[in-house]
Structures are given as structure tokens and as C-alpha cells.
Short mmCIF file of C-alpha atoms in Angstrom, two decimals:
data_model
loop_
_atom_site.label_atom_id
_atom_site.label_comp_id
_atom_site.label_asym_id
_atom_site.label_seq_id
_atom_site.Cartn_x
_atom_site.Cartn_y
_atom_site.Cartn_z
CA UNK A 1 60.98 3.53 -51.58
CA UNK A 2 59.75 6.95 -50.86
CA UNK A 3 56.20 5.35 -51.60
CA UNK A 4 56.36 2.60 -49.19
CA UNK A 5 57.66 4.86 -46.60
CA UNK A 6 54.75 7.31 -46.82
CA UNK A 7 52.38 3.99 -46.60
CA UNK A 8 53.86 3.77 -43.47
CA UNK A 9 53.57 7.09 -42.15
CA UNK A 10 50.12 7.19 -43.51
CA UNK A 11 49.22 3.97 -41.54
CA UNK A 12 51.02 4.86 -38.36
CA UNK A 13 49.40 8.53 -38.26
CA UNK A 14 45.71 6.42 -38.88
CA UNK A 15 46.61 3.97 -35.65
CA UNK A 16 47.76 7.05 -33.53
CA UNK A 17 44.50 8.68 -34.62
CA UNK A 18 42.60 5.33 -33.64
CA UNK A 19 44.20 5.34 -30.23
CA UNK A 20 43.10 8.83 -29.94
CA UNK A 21 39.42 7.94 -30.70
CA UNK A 22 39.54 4.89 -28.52
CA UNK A 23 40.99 6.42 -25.19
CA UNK A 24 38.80 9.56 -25.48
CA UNK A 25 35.93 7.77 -25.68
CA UNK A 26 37.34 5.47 -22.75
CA UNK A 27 37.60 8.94 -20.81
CA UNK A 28 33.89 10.38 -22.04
CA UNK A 29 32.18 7.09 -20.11
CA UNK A 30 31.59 8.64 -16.80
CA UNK A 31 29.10 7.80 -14.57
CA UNK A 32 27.54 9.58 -12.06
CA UNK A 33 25.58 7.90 -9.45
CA UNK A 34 23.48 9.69 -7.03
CA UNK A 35 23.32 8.36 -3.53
CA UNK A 36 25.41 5.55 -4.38
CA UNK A 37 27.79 4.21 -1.32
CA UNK A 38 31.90 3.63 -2.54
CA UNK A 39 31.94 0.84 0.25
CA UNK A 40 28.53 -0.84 -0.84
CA UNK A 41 28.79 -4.38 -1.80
CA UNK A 42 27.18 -3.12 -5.11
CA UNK A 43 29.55 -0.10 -6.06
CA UNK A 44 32.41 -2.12 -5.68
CA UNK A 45 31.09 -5.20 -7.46
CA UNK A 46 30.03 -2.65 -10.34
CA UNK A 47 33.50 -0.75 -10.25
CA UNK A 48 35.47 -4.27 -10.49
CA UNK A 49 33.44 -5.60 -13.66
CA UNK A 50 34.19 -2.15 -14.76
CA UNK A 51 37.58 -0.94 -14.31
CA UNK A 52 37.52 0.69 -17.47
CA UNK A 53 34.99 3.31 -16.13
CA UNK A 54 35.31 6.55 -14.45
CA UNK A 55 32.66 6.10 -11.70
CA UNK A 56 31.46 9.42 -9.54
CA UNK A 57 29.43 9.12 -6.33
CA UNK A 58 27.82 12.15 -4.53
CA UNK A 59 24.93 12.11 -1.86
CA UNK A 60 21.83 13.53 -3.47
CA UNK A 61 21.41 16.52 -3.21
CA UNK A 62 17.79 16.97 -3.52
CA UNK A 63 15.06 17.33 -1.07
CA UNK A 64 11.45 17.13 -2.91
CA UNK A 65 9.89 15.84 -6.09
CA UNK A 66 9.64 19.74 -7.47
CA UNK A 67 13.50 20.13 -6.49
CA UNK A 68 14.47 17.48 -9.00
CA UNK A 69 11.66 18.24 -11.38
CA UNK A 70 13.00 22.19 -11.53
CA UNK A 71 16.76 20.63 -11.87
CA UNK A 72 15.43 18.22 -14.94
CA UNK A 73 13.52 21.44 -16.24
CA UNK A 74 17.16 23.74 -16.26
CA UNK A 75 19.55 20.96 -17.20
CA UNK A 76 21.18 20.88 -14.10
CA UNK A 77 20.12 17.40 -13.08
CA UNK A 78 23.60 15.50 -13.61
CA UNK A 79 22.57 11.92 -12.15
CA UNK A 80 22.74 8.70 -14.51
CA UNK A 81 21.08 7.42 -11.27
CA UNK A 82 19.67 8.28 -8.34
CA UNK A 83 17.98 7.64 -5.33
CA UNK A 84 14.48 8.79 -4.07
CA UNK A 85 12.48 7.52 -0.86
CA UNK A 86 8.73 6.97 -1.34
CA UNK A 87 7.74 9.55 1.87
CA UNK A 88 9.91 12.60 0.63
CA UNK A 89 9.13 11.85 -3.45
CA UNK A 90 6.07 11.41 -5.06
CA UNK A 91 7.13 8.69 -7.20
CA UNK A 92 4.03 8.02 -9.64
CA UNK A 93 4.61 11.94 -10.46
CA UNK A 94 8.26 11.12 -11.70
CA UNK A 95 6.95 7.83 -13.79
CA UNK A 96 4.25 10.04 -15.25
CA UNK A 97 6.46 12.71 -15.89
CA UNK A 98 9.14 10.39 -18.03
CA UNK A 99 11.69 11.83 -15.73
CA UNK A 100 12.43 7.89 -14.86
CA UNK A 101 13.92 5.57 -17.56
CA UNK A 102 11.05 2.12 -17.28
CA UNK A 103 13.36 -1.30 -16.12
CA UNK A 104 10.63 -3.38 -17.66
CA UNK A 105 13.54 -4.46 -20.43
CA UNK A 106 16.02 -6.03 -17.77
CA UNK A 107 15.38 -9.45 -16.80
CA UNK A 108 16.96 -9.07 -13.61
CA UNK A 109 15.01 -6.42 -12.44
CA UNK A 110 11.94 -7.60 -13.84
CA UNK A 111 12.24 -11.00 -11.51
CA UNK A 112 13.63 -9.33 -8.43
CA UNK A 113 10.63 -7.37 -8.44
CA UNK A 114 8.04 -10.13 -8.93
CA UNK A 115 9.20 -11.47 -5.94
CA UNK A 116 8.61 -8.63 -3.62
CA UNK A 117 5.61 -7.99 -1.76
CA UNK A 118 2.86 -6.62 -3.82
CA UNK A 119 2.31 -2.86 -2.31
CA UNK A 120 6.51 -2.47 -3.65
CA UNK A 121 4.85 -3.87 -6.78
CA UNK A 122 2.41 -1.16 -7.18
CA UNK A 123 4.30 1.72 -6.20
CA UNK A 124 6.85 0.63 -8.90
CA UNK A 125 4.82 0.03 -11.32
CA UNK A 126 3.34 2.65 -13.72
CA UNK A 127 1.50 2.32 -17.53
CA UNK A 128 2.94 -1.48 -17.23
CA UNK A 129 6.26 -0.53 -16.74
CA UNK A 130 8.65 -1.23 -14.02
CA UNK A 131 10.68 1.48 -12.32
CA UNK A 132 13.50 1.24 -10.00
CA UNK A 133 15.54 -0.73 -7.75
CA UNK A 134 14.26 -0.90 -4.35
CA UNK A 135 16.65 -1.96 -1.73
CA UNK A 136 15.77 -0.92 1.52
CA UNK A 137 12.10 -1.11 3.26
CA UNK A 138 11.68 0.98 6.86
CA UNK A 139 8.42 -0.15 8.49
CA UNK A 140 7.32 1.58 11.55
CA UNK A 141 4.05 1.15 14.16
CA UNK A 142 2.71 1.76 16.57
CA UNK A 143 2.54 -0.90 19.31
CA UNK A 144 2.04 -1.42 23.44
CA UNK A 145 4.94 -1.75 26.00
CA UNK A 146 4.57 -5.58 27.25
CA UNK A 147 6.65 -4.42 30.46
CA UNK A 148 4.22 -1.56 31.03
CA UNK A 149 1.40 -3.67 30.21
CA UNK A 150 2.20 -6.74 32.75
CA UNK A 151 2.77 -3.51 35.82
CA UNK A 152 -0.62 -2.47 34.95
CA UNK A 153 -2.06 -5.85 35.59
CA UNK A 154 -3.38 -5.94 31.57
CA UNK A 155 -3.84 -9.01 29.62
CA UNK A 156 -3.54 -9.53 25.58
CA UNK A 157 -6.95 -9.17 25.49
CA UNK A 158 -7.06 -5.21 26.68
CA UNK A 159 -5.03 -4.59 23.38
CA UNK A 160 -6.94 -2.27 21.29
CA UNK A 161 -7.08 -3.28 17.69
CA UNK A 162 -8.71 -0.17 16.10
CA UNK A 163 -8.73 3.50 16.68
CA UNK A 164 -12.19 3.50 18.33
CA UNK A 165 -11.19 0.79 20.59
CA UNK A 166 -8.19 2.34 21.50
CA UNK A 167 -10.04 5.53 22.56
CA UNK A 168 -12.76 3.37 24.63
CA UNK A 169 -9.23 1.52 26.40
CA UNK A 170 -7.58 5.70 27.10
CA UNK A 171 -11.54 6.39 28.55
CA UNK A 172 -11.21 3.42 30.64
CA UNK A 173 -7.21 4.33 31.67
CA UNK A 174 -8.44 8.33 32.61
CA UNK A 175 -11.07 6.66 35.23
CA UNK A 176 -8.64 4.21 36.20
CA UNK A 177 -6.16 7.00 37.45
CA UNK A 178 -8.49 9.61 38.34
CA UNK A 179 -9.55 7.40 41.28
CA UNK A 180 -5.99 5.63 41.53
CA UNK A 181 -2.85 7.46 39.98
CA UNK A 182 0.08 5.74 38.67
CA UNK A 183 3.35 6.93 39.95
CA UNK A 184 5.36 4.86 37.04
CA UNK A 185 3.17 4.33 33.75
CA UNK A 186 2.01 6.92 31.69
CA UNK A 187 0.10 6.50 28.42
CA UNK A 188 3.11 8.10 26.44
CA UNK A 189 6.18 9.26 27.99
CA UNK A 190 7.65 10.59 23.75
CA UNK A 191 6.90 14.10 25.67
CA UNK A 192 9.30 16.62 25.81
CA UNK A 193 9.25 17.23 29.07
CA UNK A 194 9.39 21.17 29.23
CA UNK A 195 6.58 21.63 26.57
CA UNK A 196 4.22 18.95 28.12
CA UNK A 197 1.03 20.24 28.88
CA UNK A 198 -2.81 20.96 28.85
CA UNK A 199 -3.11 20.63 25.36
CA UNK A 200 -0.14 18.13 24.84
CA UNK A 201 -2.24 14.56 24.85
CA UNK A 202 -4.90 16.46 22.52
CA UNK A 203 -2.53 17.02 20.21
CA UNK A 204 -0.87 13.46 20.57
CA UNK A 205 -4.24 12.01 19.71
CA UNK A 206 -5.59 14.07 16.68
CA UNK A 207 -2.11 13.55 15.16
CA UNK A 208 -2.86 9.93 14.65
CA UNK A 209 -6.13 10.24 14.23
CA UNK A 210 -5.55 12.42 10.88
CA UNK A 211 -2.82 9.86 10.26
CA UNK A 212 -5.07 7.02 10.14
CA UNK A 213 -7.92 8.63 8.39
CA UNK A 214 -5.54 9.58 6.03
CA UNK A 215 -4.15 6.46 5.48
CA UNK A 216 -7.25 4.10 4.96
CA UNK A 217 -8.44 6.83 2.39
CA UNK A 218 -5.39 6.46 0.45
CA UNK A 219 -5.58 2.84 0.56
CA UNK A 220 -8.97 2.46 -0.53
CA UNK A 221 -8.88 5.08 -3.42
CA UNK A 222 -11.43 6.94 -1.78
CA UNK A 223 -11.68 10.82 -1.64
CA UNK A 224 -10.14 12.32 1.27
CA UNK A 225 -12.97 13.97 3.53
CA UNK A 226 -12.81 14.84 7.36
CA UNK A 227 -16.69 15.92 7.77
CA UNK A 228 -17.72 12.57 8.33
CA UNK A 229 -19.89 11.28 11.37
CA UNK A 230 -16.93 8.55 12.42
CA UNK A 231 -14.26 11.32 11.92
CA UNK A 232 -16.42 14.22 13.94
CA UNK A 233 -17.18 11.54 16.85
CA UNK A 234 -13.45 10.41 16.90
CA UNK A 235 -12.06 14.25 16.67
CA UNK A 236 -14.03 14.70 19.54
CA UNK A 237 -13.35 11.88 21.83
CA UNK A 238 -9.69 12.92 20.81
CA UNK A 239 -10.18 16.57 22.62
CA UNK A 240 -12.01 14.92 25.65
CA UNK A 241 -9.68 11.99 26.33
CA UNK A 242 -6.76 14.67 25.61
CA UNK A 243 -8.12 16.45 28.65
CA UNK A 244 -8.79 13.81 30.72
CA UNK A 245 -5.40 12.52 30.44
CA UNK A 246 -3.26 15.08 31.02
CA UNK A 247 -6.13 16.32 34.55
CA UNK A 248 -5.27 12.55 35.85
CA UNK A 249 -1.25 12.40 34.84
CA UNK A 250 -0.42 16.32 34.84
CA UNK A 251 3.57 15.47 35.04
CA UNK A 252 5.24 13.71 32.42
CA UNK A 253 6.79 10.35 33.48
CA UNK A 254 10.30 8.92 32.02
CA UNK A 255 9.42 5.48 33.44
CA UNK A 256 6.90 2.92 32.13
CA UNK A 257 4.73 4.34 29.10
CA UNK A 258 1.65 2.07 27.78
CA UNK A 259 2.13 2.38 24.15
CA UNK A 260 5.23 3.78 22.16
CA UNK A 261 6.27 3.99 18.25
CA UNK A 262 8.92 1.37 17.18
CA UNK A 263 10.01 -0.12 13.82
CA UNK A 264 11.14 -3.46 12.63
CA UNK A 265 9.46 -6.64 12.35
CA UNK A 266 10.31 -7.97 15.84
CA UNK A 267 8.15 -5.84 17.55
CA UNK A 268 4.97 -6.35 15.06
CA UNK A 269 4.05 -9.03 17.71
CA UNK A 270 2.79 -6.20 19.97
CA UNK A 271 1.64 -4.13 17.37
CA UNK A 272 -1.62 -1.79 17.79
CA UNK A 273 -3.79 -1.48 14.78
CA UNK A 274 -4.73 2.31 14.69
CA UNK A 275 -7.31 1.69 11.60
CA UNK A 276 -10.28 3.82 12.49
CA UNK A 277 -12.77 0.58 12.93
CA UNK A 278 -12.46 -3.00 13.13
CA UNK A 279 -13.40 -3.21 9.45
CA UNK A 280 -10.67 -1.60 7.75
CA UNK A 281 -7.22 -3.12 6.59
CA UNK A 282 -4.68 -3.15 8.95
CA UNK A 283 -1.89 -1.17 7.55
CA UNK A 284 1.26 -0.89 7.80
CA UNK A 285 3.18 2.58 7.17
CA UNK A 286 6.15 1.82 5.28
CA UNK A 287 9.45 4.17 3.41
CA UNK A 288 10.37 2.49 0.61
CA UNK A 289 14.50 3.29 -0.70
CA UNK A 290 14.72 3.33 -4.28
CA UNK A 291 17.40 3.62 -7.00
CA UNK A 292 16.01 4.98 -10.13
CA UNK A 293 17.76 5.25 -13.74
CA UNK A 294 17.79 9.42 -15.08
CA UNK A 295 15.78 8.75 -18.52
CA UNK A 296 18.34 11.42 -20.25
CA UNK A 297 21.81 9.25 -19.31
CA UNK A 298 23.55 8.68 -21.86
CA UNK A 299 24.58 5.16 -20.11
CA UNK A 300 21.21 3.28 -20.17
CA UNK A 301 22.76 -0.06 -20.06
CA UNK A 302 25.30 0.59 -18.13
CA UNK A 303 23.30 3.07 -15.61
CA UNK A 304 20.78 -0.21 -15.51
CA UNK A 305 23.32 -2.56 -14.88
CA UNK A 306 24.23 -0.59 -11.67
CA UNK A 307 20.71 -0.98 -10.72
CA UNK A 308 20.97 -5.05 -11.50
CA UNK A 309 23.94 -4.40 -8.76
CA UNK A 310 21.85 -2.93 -6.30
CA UNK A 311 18.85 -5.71 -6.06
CA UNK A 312 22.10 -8.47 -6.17
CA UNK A 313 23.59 -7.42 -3.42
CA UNK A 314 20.74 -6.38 -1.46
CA UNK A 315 22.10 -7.40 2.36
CA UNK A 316 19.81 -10.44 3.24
CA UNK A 317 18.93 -8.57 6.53
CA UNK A 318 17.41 -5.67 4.21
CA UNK A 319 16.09 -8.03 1.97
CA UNK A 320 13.85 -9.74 4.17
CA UNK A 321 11.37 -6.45 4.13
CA UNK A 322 11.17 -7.06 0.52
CA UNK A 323 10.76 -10.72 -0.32
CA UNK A 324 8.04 -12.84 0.63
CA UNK A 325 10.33 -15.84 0.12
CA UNK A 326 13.33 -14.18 2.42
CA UNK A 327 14.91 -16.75 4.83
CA UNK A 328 15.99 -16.21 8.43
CA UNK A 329 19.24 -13.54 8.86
CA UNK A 330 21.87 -14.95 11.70
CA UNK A 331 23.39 -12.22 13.49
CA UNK A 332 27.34 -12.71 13.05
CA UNK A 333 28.23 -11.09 16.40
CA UNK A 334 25.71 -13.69 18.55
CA UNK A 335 27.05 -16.45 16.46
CA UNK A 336 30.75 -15.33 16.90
CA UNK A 337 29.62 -15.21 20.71
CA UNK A 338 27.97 -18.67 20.27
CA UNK A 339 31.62 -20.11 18.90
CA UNK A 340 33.53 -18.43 22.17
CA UNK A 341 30.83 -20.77 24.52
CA UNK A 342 32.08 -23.62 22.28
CA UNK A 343 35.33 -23.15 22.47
CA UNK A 344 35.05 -22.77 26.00
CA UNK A 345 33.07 -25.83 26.66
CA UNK A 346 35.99 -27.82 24.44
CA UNK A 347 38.58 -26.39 26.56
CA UNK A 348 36.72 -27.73 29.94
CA UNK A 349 36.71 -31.14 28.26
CA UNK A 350 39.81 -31.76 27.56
CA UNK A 351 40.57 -30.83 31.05
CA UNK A 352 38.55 -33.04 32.58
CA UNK A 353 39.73 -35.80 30.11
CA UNK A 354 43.44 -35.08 31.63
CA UNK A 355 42.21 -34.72 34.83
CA UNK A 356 43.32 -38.31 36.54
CA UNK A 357 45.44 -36.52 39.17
CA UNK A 358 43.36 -33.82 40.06
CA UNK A 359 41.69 -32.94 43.41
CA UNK A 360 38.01 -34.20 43.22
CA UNK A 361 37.00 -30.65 44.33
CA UNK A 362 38.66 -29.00 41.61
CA UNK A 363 37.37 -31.54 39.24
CA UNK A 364 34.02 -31.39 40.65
CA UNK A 365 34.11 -27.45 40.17
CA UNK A 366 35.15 -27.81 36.32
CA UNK A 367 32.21 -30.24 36.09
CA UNK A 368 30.01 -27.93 37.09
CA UNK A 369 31.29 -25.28 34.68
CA UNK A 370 30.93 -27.65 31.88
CA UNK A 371 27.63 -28.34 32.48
CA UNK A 372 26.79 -24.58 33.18
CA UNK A 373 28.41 -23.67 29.66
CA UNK A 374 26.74 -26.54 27.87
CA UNK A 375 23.40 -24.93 29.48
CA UNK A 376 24.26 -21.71 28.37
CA UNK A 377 25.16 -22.65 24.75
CA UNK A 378 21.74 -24.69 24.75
CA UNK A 379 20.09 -21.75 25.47
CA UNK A 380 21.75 -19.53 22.76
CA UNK A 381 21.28 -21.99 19.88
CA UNK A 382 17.61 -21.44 20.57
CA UNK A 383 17.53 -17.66 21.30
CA UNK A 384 15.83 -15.24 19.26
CA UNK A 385 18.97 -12.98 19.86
CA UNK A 386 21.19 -15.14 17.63
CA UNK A 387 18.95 -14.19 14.54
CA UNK A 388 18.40 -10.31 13.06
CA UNK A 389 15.34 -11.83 11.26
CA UNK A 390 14.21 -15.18 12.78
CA UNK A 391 11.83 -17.41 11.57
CA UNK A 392 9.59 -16.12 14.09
CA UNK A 393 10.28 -12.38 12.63
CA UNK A 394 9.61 -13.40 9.20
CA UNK A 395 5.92 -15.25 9.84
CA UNK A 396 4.76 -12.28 11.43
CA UNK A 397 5.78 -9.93 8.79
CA UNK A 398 4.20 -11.87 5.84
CA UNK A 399 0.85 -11.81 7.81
CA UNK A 400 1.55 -7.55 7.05
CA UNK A 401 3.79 -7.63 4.17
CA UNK A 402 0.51 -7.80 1.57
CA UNK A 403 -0.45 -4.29 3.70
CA UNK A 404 2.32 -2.10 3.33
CA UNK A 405 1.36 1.09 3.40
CA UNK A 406 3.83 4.16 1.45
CA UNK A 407 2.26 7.17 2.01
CA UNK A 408 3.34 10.13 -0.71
CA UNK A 409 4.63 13.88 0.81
CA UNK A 410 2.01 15.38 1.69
CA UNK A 411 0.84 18.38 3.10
CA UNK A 412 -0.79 16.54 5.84
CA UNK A 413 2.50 15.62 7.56
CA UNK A 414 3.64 17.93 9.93
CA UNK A 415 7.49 17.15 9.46
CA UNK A 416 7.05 18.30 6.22
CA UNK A 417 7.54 22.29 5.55
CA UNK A 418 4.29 21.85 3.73
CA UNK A 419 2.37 19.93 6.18
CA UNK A 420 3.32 23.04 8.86
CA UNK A 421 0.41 24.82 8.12
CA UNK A 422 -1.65 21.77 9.10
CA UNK A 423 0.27 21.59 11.73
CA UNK A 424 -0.73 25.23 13.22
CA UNK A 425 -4.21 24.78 12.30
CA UNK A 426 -3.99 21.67 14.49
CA UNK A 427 -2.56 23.72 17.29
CA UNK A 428 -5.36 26.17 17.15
CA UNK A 429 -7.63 23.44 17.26
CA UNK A 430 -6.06 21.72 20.25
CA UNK A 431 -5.95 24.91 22.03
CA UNK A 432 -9.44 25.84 21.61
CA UNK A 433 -8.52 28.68 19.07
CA UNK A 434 -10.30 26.96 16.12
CA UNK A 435 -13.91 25.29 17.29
CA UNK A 436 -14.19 22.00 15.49
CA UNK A 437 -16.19 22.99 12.57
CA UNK A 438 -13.66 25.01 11.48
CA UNK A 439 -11.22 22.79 12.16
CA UNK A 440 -12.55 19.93 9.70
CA UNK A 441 -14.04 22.84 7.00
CA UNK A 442 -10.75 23.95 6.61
CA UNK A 443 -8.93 20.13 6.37
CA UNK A 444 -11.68 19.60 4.19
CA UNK A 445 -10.66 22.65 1.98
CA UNK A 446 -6.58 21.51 1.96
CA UNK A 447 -7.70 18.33 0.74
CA UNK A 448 -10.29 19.65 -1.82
CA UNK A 449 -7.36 21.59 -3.25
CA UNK A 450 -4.99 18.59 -3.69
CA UNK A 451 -8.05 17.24 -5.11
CA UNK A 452 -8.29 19.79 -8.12
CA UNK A 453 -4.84 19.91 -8.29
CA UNK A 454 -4.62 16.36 -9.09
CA UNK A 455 -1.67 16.28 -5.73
CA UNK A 456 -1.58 13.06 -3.39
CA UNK A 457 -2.96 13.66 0.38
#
């Protein structure tokens, strides 16, 4: 008896000690996702297939590539995933660095991907291995005002499509306004308006210039260098035309401007190429948002699943800057609009259907209503307005979406702490304190650097 009962015991203690096992390894699974949203459609679709999971959110924290490259180096990266953006993290630098876990191995991700235009390809791709999860594309351009353009009497045709003809179309505005001045269009009103001056449209035009230059360098996989013939004659139509400009429009307008910056596909239709000649790619500058999978989590296949999440659940209206087989986005408040004209124009028929004692000018009146509403709702099915990506918006875009263009950090952007060295030397330049040979010797220098350094421009 006293044998069978310490059976028992001995079997009870070994299924408490199982339990024990089982619900502290339940409550070691945490995951930790950086950048990750608790009311995305893809955290909560992960979180329900998972309720077994302890699942921690947090907004990254990190600014730069060598930020999380110095917190993988110390141990104090604690991500199982995280996100980075293509113009604030030099993405082929984490691949090479194995910093990234490769997605190759998930089917999922491996198909989403092949779908997606092929510049997403490329950046995501590195030694034949797949990395990441995009799920967000920002495109901006830059593009003329049609509003602007119709006051000014100009036609399609007057639309620059490269840098050089854009310049010869500002020479053309200058003598257009020295002899008559425009009280409402300007060629930029993005000014602010207490530090507009002299040296402002100068400054306005060597900014794209380097840009551009910049760009169609990258894209070709040439070496970046600024003493070139094109690049001298451009730098230096740039300081003329600067000049000219602000002589002929010496107060900055709020009204009408000629050409602005603007993002999204709708307004690709008035897009103005800024490539430096005719013969280059047009290219479009793009930000590509990215979740990646930390290659030291100790969740791989669960941390990857999450990412399977985030391509899923993609919202189609975000989607459509990453497919080239996306399909047209209705927007719900237009159509919700759309249903209150319906309803409407029911209501007005079934008065007029019960209308047999009614005066004929208050039936004639709800006749007229009808037909008004009919009109209108005629007019809405048809809109662009009842679409966030219309057909329309969609054809343009794949004429582009083979150009995307993700440009790296790099010291050559001014926003960047970096880039605000170029940034001064620019302002020396624009303000006469650098003469233009010094000017391009010493972006010539910065890039030559980068160059030995193996760094991105």
C-alpha cells in the first residue's frame, strides 16, 4: 500500500513539474515588435492566431543605420522585428552586415514580393536573398500647378520635361516679367516669407539640381562627379536664373505658384521630369516602409509569421504603390455619400408615386429635384473623387512604377544632420562666398570620400 501510494506521489510531483515546464515556457515566448501598430489589421490578426503569446509593441526608437548597428554591437538591440525606411537606413548595409534574418524561406513573402514593382525588388534583395516586408511606398515629385498654368496663358506643351528645359522655360519666365510683372503667380511660393531673398531662388535651384544629378548617378551605377561640363553649365544657369528671378518677383507671393512639390499618384499627370537631359530615365523619388526580422530572435518563425501578417493585410489603398497588378481603391466616405443621393432620389419617388392629390406645382418642384439628384448621382458614379486610387491613378503610376527611385541617407541631403555641411557649403556658394570651382572641388571631394569609404551618395 505504502508502495502504490508513493507511485502516486511520485507521478503527481512529475505532472506538477510538467506544468511547471510547460507554463514557463508559455511565459518565456515574448515578442517584441518594433514599430508595430496594436490597432493594425496585422497585430491584431497575429495576436488572435496567437493568444497564447505575450506580444510587446514600442515605436522604434532608432534614428540611423549606425544607431542600430552600435545597439546590435552592445546587445541592447531588443527587437524580434523592426521597422526601417529606405531614406533614413541604408538597407543593403544591414543585409550585408547579417544584422537582417533573409525571408527567402517563406513562401508568402517570397510571392508577395514577386509581385511588386521591380526597384522594391532590388532594394530587397541582397546575395539572392529576400529581406523584409514592405508595406508602405511614399512617392513624391515635382510637378506644375494646372490653375497657375491656365492664368499664365501656358499650354501642355510649355511643360518642361528635363532639367535643362526647365531652366530654358525660368529664362523665358524672368523676360516675361521683367517687361510685364505678375501680381498673382510666382515660380514658387514654398518660401518662407521672412527669409525670402536675393539668394533665395539660387538656392531653390541648385538644391534640385544636386538632387537630380545625384539621382541619375545612383541609378545608373555611375561614379558620383560634379566637375562635369553639363553639371558646370547647369550650376551656372542655376546662379543666373536665381538672380533673375528674384530682380523680376522681389516679394514673395502666397497666391498662384507655377510649379510646387506634391506626392501621390494623382498628381503624376502633371508631373515635371527634373532628369538633367531628355536622355536620362525619368525617375521617380520614392521612401520605401519596411518590416525586417532581427537575425538574433529567438522567434524566427514566429517573428516571420508577423511579417506574413504585414504583406496580408497590407490596406489595398497602400498596396496599390506596391503591386503592379493592384486594382482601383473606392473611397468609403464618397461612396457612403453616393448611398445618401440614392436614398434621397428613392425617397422623391415614392413621393411622386403617391402624389395623385398633390398641387401640380408642388409636384412639378419634386420633379425637378428628382431629376436634379439623379444628375447629381450620375455625376458621382463617374467622378474621380469616389476612388482613392482610380483606374486612371493606377495607369499612370505603372508607366513610373518600373522607375522608382529610393535614394540611401546620404550626406548630400540637407535634412539630414550629415547632409548640413553640404548644406552650408551650398549657402556659401549661393551667396557668392564660395566661387564655383570651389564649390564643385569640394562636392567632388565629399563624394570621393564616400567613394573610398565604400558609403552610398
Amino acid at each position: 500500500m505504502k508502495h502504490c501510494f508513493g507511485k502516486r506521489i511520485c507521478a503527481l510531483l512529475a505532472f506538477a513539474l510538467s506544468l511547471t515546464v510547460l507554463f514557463s515556457a508559455m511565459g518565456e515566448t515574448n515578442l517584441y515588435l518594433g514599430g508595430a501598430d496594436k490597432n493594425s489589421a496585422e497585430y491584431k490578426l497575429f495576436t488572435q492566431n496567437h493568444p497564447e503569446l505575450t506580444v510587446d509593441t514600442e515605436t522604434n526608437i532608432y534614428l540611423s543605420t549606425d544607431e542600430i548597428i552600435s545597439a546590435f554591437l552592445t546587445g541592447e538591440f531588443p527587437f524580434d522585428t523592426f521597422v526601417m525606411t529606405s531614406s533614413s537606413f541604408d538597407l543593403k548595409r544591414m543585409f550585408s552586415k547579417e544584422y537582417c534574418s533573409p525571408l527567402s524561406s517563406s513562401a508568402v513573402l517570397t510571392e508577395k514580393l514577386s509581385e511588386m514593382y521591380e526597384p522594391i525588388q532590388r532594394l530587397l534583395t541582397h546575395d539572392g536573398n529576400i529581406y523584409g516586408a514592405p508595406f508602405h511606398c511614399y512617392v513624391g515629385y515635382y510637378t506644375y500647378c494646372p490653375d497657375a498654368w491656365a492664368e499664365a496663358g501656358l499650354t501642355a506643351e510649355d511643360v518642361p520635361t528635363s532639367f535643362v528645359e526647365y531652366l530654358d522655360f525660368l529664362e523665358a519666365w524672368a523676360e516675361r516679367i521683367r517687361d510685364n510683372p505678375e501680381d498673382e503667380i510666382s515660380v514658387s511660393n514654398a518660401f518662407d516669407s521672412e527669409q525670402y531673398g536675393e539668394h533665395s531662388y539660387i538656392s531653390y535651384l541648385v538644391d534640385r539640381l544636386i538632387t537630380n544629378h545625384i539621382m541619375q548617378c545612383n541609378y545608373a551605377g555611375e561614379p558620383l562627379r560634379f566637375d562635369t561640363p553639363l553639371f558646370r553649365e547647369l550650376l551656372e544657369r542655376c546662379q543666373s536664373i536665381g538672380t533673375d528671378l528674384y530682380l523680376y518677383e522681389p516679394e514673395q507671393k502666397a497666391d498662384l505658384a507655377l510649379f510646387e512639390d506634391l506626392y501621390g499618384m494623382r498628381e503624376l499627370k502633371h508631373l515635371v521630369p527634373l532628369r538633367l537631359t531628355s536622355d536620362q530615365p525619368v525617375l521617380i523619388k520614392a521612401t520605401l516602409y519596411t518590416a525586417f526580422l532581427n537575425v538574433r530572435s529567438q522567434h524566427q518563425a514566429l517573428a516571420t509569421e508577423y511579417l506574413e501578417d504585414c504583406v496580408t493585410c497590407t490596406a489595398p489603398e497602400f498596396g496599390a504603390y506596391l503591386y503592379r497588378d493592384a486594382e482601383p481603391v473606392e473611397d468609403p466616405e464618397f461612396v457612403r455619400s453616393m448611398e445618401a443621393v440614392q436614398k434621397e432620389i428613392q425617397t422623391l419617388e415614392q413621393r411622386l408615386a403617391a402624389s395623385e392629390n398633390m398641387e401640380p406645382l408642388e409636384r412639378n418642384s419634386l420633379s425637378s429635384q428628382l431629376e436634379q439628384k439623379k444628375k447629381d448621382f450620375e455625376a458621382m458614379a463617374v467622378s474621380e473623387q469616389r476612388y482613392l486610387i482610380s483606374e486612371n491613378d493606377l495607369n499612370l503610376y505603372r508607366t513610373y512604377g518600373e522607375n522608382l527611385y529610393f535614394q540611401p541617407p546620404s550626406i548630400f541631403d540637407p535634412s539630414t544632420e550629415e547632409g548640413q555641411n553640404v548644406k552650408q557649403l551650398r549657402d556659401r556658394f549661393c551667396t557668392g562666398s564660395l566661387t564655383m570651382e570651389q564649390f564643385i572641388g569640394q562636392l567632388d571631394q565629399l563624394a570621393w570620400i564616400l567613394e573610398m569609404e565604400d558609403r552610398h551618395f
